[in-house]
Coordinates of C-alpha atoms (C1' of nucleotides) in Angstrom, one line a residue:
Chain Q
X1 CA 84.0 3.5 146.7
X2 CA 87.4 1.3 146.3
X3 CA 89.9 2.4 144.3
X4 CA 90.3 -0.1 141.6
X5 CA 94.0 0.0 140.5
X6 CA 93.0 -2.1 137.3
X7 CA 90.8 1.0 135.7
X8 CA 92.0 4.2 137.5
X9 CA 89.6 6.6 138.0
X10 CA 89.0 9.5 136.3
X11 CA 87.9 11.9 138.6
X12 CA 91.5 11.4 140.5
X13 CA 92.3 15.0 139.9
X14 CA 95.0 15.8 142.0
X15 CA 97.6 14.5 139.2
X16 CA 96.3 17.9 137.4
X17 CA 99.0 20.8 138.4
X18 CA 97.1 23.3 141.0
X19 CA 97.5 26.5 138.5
X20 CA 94.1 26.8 138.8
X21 CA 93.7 30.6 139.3
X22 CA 90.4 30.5 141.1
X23 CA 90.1 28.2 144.3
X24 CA 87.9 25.4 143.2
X25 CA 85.2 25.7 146.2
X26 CA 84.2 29.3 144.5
X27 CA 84.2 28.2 140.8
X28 CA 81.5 25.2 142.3
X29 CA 79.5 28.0 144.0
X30 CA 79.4 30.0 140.8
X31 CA 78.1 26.6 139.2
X32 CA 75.5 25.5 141.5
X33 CA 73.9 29.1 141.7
X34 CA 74.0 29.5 138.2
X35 CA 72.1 26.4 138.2
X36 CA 69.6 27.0 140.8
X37 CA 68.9 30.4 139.3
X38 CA 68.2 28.8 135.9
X39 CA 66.7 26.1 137.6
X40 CA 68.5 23.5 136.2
X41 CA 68.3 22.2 139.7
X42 CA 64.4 22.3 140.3
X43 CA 63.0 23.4 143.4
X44 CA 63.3 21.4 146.7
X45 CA 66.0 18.9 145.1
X46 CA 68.2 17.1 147.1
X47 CA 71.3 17.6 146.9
X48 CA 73.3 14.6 147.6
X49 CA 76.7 15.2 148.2
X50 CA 78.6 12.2 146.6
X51 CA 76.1 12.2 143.7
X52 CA 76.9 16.2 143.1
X53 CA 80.7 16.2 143.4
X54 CA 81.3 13.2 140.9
X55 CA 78.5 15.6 138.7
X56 CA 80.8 18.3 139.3
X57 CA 83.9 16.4 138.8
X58 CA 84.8 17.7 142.3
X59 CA 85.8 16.4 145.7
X60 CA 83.6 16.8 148.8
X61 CA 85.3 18.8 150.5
X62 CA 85.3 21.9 148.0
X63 CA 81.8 21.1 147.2
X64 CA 81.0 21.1 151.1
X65 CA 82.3 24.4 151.4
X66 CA 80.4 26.0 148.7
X67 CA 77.4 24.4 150.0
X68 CA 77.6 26.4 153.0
X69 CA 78.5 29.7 151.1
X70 CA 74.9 29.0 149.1
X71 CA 73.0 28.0 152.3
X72 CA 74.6 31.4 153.0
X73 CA 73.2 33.3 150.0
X74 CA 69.7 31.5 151.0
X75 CA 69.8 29.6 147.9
X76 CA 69.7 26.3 149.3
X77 CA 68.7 25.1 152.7
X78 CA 71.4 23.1 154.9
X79 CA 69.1 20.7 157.0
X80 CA 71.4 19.3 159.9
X81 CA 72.2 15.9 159.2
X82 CA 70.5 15.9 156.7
X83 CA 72.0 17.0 153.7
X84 CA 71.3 20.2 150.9
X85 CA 68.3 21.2 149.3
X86 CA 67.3 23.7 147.0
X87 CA 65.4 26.5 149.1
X88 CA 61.9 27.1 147.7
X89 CA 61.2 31.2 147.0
X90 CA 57.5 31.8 148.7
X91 CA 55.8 34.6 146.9
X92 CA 56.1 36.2 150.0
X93 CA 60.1 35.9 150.3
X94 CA 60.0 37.5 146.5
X95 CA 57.9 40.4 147.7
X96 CA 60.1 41.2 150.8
X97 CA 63.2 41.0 148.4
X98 CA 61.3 43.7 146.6
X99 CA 60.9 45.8 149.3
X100 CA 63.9 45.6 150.4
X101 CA 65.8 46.2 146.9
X102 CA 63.3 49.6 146.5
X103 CA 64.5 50.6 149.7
X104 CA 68.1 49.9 148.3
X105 CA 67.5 51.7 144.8
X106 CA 65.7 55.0 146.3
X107 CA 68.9 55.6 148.4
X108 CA 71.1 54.7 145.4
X109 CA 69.2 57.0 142.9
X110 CA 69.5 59.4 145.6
X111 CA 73.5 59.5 146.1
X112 CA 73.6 58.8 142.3
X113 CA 72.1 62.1 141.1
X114 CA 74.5 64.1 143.5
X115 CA 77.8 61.8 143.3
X116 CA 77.7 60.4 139.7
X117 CA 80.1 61.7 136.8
X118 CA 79.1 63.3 133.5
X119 CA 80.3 60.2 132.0
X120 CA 78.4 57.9 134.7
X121 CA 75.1 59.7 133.3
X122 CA 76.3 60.1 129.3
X123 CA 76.1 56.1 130.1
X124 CA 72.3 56.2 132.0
X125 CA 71.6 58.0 128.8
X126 CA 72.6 55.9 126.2
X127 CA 71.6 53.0 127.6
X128 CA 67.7 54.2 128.7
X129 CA 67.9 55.6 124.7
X130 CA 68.7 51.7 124.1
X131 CA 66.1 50.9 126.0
X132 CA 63.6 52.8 124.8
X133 CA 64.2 52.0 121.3
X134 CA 63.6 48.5 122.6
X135 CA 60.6 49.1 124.1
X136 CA 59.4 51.0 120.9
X137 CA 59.8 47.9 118.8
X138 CA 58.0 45.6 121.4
X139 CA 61.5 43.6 122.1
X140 CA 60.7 42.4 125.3
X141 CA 63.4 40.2 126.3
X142 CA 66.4 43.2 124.9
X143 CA 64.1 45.8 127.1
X144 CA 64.5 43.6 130.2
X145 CA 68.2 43.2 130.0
X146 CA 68.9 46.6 129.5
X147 CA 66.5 47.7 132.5
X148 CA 68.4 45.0 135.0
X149 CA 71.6 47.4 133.9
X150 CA 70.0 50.4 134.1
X151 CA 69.4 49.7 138.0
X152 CA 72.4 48.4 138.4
X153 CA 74.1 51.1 136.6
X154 CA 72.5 53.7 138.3
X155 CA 73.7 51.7 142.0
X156 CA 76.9 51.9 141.0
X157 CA 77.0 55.3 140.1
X158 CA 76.3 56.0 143.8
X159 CA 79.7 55.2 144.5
X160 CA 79.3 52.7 147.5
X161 CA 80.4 49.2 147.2
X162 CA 78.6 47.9 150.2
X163 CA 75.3 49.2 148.7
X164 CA 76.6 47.5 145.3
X165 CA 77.2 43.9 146.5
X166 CA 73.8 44.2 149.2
X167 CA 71.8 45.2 146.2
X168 CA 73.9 42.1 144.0
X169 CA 73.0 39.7 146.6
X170 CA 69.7 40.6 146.8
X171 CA 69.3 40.4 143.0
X172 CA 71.1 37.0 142.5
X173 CA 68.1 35.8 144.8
X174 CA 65.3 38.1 143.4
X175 CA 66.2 37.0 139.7
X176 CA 65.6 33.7 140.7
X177 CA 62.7 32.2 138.3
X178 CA 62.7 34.9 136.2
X179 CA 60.9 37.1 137.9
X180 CA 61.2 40.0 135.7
X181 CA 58.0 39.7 133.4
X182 CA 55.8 43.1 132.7
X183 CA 51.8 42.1 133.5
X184 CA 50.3 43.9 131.1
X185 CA 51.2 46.4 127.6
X186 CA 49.7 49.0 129.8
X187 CA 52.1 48.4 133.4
X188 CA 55.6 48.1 130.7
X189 CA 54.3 52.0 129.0
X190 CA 53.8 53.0 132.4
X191 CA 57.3 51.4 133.8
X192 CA 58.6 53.0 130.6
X193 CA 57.3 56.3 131.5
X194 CA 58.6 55.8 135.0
X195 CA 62.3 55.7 133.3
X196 CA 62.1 58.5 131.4
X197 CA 61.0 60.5 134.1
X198 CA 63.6 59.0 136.4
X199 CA 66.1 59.9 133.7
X200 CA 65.1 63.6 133.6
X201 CA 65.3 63.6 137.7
X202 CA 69.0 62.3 137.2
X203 CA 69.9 64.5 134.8
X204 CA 68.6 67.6 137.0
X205 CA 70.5 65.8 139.9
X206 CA 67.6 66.0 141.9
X207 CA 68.0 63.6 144.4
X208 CA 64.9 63.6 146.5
X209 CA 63.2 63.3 143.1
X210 CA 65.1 60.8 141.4
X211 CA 65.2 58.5 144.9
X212 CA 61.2 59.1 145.2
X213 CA 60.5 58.2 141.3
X214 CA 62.6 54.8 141.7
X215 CA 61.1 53.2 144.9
X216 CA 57.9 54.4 143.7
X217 CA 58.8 52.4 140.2
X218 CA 60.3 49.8 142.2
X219 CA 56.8 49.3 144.1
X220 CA 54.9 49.0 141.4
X221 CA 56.9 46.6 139.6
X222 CA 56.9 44.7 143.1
X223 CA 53.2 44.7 142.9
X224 CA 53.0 43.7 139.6
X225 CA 55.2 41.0 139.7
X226 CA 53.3 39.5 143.2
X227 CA 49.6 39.6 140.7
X228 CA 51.4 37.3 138.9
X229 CA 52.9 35.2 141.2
X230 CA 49.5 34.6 143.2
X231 CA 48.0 34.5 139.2
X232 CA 50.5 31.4 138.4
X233 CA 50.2 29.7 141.7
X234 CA 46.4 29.5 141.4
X235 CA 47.0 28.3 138.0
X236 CA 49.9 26.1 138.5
Chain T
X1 CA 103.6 22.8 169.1
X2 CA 104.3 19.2 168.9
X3 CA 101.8 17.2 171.2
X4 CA 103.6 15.0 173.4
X5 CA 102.8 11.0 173.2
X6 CA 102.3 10.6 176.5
X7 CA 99.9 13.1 177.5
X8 CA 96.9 12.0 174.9
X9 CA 95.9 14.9 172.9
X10 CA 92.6 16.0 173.9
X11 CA 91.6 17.1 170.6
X12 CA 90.9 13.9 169.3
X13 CA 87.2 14.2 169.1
X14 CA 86.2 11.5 166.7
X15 CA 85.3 9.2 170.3
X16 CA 82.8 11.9 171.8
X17 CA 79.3 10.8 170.3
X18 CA 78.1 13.5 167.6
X19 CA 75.4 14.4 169.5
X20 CA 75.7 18.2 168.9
X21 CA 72.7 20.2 168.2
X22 CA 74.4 22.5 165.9
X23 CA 77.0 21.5 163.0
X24 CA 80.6 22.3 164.3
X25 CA 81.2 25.0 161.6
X26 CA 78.5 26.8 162.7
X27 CA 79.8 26.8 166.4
X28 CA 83.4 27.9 164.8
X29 CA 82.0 30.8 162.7
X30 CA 80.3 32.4 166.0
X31 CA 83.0 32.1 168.0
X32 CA 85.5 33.8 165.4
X33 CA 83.0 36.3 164.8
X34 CA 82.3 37.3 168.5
X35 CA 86.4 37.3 168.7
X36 CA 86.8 39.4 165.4
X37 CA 84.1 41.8 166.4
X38 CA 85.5 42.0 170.0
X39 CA 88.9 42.6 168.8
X40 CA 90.3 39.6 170.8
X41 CA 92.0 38.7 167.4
X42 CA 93.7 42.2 165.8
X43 CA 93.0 43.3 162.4
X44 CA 95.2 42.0 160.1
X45 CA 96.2 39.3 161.7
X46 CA 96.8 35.9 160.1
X47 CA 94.6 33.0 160.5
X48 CA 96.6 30.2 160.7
X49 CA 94.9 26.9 160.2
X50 CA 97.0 25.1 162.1
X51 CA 96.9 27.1 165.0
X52 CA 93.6 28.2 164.8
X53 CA 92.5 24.3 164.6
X54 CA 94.2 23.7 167.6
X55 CA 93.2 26.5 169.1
X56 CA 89.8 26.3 168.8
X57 CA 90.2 22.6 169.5
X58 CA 88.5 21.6 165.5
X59 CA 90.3 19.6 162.7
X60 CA 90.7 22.1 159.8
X61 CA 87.7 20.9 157.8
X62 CA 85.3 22.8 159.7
X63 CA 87.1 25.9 160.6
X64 CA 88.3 26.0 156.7
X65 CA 84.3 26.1 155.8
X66 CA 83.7 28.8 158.6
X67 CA 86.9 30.8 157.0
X68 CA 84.8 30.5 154.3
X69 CA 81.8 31.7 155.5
X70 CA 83.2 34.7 157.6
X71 CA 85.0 36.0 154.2
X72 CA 81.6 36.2 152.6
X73 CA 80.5 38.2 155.5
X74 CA 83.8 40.4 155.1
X75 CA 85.1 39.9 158.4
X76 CA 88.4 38.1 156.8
X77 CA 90.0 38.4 153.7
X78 CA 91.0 35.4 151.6
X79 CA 94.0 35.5 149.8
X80 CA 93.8 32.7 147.5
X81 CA 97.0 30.2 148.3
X82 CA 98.3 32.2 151.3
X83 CA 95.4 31.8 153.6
X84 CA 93.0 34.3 155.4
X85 CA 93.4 37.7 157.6
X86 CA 91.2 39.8 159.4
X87 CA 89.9 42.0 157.4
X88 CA 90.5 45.7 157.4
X89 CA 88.0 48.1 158.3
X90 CA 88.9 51.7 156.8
X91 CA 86.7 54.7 157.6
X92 CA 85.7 54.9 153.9
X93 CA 83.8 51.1 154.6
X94 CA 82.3 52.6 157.4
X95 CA 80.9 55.1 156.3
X96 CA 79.5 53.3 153.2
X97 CA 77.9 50.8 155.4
X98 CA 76.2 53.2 157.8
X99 CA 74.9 54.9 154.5
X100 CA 73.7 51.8 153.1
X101 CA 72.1 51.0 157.1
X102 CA 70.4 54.7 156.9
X103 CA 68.9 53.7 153.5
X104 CA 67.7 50.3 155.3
X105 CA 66.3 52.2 158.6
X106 CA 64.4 54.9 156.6
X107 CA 62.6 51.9 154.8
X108 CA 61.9 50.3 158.3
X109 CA 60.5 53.1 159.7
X110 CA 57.9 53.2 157.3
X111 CA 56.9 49.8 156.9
X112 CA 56.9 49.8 161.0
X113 CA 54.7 52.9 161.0
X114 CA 52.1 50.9 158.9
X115 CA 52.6 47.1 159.8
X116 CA 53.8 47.1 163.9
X117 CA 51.0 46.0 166.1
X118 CA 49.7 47.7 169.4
X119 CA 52.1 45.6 171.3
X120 CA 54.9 46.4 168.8
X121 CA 54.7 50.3 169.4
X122 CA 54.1 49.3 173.8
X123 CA 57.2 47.5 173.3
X124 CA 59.4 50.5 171.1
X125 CA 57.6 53.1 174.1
X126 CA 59.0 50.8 176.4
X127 CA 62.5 50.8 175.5
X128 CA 62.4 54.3 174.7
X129 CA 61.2 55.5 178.3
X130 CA 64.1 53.5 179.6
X131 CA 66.9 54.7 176.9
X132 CA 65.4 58.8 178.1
X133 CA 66.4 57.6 181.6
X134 CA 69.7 56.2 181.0
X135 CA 70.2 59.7 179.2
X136 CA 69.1 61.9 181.5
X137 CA 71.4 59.5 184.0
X138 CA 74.1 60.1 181.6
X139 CA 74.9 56.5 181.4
X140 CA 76.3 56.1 178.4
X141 CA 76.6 52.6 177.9
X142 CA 73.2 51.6 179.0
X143 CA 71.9 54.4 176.8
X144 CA 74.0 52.7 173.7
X145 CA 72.7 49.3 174.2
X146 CA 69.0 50.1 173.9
X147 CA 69.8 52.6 171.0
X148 CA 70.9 49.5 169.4
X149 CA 68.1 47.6 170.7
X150 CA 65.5 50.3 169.4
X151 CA 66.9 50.7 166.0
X152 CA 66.3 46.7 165.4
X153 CA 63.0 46.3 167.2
X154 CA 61.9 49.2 164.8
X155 CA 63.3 47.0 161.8
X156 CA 61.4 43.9 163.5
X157 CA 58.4 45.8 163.4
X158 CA 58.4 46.4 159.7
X159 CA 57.3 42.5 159.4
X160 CA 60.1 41.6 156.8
X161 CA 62.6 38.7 157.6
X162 CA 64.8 40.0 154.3
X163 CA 64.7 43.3 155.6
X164 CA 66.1 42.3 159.3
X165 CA 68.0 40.0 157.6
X166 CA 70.3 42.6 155.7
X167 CA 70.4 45.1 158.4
X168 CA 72.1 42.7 160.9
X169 CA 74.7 41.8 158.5
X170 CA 75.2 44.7 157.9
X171 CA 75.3 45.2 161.4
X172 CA 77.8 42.9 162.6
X173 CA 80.0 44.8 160.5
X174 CA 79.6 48.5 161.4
X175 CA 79.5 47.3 165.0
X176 CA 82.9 46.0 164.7
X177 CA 85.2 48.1 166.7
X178 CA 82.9 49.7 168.8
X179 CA 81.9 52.5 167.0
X180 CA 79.2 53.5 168.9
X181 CA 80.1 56.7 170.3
X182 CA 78.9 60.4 170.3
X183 CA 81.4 63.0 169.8
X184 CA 79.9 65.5 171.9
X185 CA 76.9 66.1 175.0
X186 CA 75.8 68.2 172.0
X187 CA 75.2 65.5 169.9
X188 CA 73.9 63.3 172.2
X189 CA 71.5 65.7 173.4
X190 CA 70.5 65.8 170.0
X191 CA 70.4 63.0 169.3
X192 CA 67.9 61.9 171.8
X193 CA 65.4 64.8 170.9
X194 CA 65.3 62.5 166.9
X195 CA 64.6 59.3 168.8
X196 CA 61.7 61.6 170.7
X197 CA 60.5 62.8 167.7
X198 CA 60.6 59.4 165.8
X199 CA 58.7 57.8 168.3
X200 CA 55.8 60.7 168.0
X201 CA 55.8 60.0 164.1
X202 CA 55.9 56.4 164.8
X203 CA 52.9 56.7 167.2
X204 CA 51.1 58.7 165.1
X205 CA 51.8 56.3 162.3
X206 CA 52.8 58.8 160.1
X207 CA 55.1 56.7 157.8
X208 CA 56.7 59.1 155.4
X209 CA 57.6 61.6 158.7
X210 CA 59.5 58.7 160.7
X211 CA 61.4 57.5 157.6
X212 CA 63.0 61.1 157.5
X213 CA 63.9 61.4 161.0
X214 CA 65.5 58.0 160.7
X215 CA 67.0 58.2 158.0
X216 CA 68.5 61.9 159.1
X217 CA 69.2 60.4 162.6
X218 CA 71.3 58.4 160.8
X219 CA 73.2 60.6 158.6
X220 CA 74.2 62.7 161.1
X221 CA 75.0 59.9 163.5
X222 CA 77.3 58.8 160.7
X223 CA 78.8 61.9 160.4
X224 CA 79.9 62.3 163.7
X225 CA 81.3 58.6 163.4
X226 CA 82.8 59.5 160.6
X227 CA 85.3 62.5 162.3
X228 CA 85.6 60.7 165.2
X229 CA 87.3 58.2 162.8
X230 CA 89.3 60.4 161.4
X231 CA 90.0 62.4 164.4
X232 CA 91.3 59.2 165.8
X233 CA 93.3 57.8 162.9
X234 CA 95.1 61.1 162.6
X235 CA 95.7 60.9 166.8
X236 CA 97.1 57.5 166.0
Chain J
dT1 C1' 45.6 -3.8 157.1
dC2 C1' 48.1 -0.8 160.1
dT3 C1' 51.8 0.2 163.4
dG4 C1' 56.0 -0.3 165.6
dT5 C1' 60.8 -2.2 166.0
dG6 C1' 65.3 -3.9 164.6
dC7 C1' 68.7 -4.2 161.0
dA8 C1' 71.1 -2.8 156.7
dT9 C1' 72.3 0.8 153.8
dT10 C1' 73.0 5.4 152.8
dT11 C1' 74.7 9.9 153.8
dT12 C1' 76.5 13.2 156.5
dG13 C1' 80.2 15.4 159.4
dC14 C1' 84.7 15.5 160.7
dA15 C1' 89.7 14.1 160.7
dT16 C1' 93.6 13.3 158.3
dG17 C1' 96.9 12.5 154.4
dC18 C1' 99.4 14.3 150.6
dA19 C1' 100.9 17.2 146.6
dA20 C1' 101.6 21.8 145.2
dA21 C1' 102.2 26.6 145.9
dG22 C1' 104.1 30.2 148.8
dC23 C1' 107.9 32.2 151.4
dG24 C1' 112.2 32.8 153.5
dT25 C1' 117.2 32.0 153.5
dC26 C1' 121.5 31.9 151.9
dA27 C1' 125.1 31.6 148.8
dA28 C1' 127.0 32.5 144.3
dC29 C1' 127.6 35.9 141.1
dG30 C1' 127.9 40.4 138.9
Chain G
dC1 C1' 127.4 45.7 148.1
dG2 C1' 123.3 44.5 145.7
dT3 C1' 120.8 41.0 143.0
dT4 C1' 119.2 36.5 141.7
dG5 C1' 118.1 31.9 142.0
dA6 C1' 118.1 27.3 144.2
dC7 C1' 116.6 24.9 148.2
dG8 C1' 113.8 23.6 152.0
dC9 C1' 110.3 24.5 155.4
dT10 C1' 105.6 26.0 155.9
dT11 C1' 101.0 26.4 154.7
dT12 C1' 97.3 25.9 151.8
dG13 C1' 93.9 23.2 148.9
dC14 C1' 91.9 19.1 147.9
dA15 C1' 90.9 14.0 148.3
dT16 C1' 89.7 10.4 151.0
dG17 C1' 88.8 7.5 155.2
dC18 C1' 85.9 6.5 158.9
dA19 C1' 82.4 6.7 162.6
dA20 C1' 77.8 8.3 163.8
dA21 C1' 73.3 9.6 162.4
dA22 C1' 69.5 9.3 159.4
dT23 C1' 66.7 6.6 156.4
dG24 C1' 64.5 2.8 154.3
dC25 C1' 62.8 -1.7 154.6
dA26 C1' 61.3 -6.1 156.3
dC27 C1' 58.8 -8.3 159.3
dA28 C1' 56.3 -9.3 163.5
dG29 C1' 52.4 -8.2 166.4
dA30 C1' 48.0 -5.9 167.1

DNA sequence: TCTGTGCATTTTGCATGCAAAGCGTCAACG
DNA sequence: CGTTGACGCTTTGCATGCAAAATGCACAGA
């Protein structure tokens, strides 16, 4: 593309003063995941990189870079020569993310009933309450966003970044299409009943219990969530 | 350094055909990597991208998208505006990661008890027999290399790409700096008679019995890390 | 109609240019 | 003697240019 001098183009942003607190190659990664998680960008889409950065009112180059950084993540798949695309999920890749984050969440549980303050657990405790409340009046979508913060609360409270960001990047790519659906009335009472008695653990600080009750509830939900998987591929 | 006129730079790559297998970024992350985890390029240390360009004979676009790359890994910190350093490696990050690795091994050591094949558990025997000999020779280093080669087969064996995934990145960070050492012939005496009794559980298949002794294995490996650490900072 | 080959276009991958922000230095001033 | 601020060099961050590779398409031959 030539620059016409007679209708200068807009996307010329280096005019703009460079206060820009955030360097521009991470505010485009934050972008383009947020929009493959929504799945704004569908599966398997190319992604073209001249077409994308005038889209993203960007320049290649910063929009190269946080190409790599997703192709990093797994969220899109860098074909050599051949440009980006959105990386499909397989049920099988969602079911190994799964296992893996149970793994994650028994050790967390774990270090969390032995290493987390009294205000770290007055916080487990008013949010499960939250929670519960939710579940008691059937509010689905409030239950679910309150039981993603109630596992990552409960990782955090382990006091170890590295488990926090493995278990964050694991989630970024787990959450992907909304994978967080309850089967059945019967599996969200159970998973409800798994809390509570998770809860209790924590609040004894019995770690063996606490770990064991979490990748137990972790498995389950795994399982749950693969039924329907296979359920909507057969029917999709 | 100023490249002299009349002695060509060799750098100028644009007239070599672009017949390389594998995108030059990738090539530049590897070779920064292998140097970062081999110490060739001191922590701390600024990453000039000038020099480093040159150095590595690249134009700055590539080695600006490995930077990139290698600070999501957390080998290099990036300070936004005054480039990138190798990142520090404190005893408290090591010993969160080999927590967070423990957690991942336990999990692999039950999956592998369940999912590895005949030839899977040949192959762990294998390595085993020949890691007891390089103890009983007392060669350390030999007897280090197929520790490490035993601890991933084990994680290869418990069939999940995620799972293998996570635990080499995780790797290539606790690796850094060599800290694969025993503190005592006590320990390593010890720690020998686990991987014995690991590969009973394993061969026996008894899932929940190998996950332990990994997961303990790796506890107290971690603790003896850990005072070495410290044993060494204060030294230092 | 199907398949293979050559050309034109598109798109990637890398190099380089350029403006702004960082950083050190040194001098003027309190 | 310490502090501050202006100036210039250095380095980063981004935009853009350009060559090679990939892709699509037309067309010829089977």
């Amino acid at each position: 593309m030539v620059i016409d001098a007679t209708a200068p183009t807009p996307r010329r942003r280096t005019a703009a003063p460079i206060v820009r607190s955030r360097p521009l190659h991470e505010e485009v990664v934050d972008r383009l995941r947020d929009m493959i998680i929504e799945g704004d960008i569908p599966v398997g889409e190319r992604l073209h990189e001249n077409n994308l950065a005038e889209t993203l009112n960007v320049s290649r180059t910063p929009l190269r870079e946080a190409l790599k950084l997703l192709a990093n993540e797994g969220l899109v798949d860098l074909l050599p020569g051949r440009g980006a695309r959105v990386s499909a999920l397989s049920a099988e890749k969602v079911g190994e993310l799964f296992e893996v984050v149970s793994g994650i969440e028994r050790l967390a549980a774990e270090l969390a009933a032995t290493r987390m303050t009294a205000r770290d657990l007055e916080r487990l405790k008013r949010m499960h309450d939250k929670m519960a409340a939710h579940f008691a009046a059937g509010e689905r979508h409030e239950y679910f966003a309150l039981n993603h913060q109630i596992h990552v609360a409960i990782v955090v409270a382990a006091k170890n970044e590295t488990l926090a960001s493995t278990h964050a990047a694991l989630m970024v790519k787990a959450r992907r299409g909304r994978y967080t659906a309850l089967a059945s009335e019967e599996r969200w009472k159970e998973a409800m009943a798994e809390h509570e008695a998770l809860m209790e653990a924590l609040a004894r600080r019995d770690a063996k219990r606490a770990g064991d009750i979490l990748f137990e509830h972790d498995r389950r939900t795994a399982e749950t969530t693969k039924e329907m998987l296979e359920k909507t591929k057969r029917a999709g």
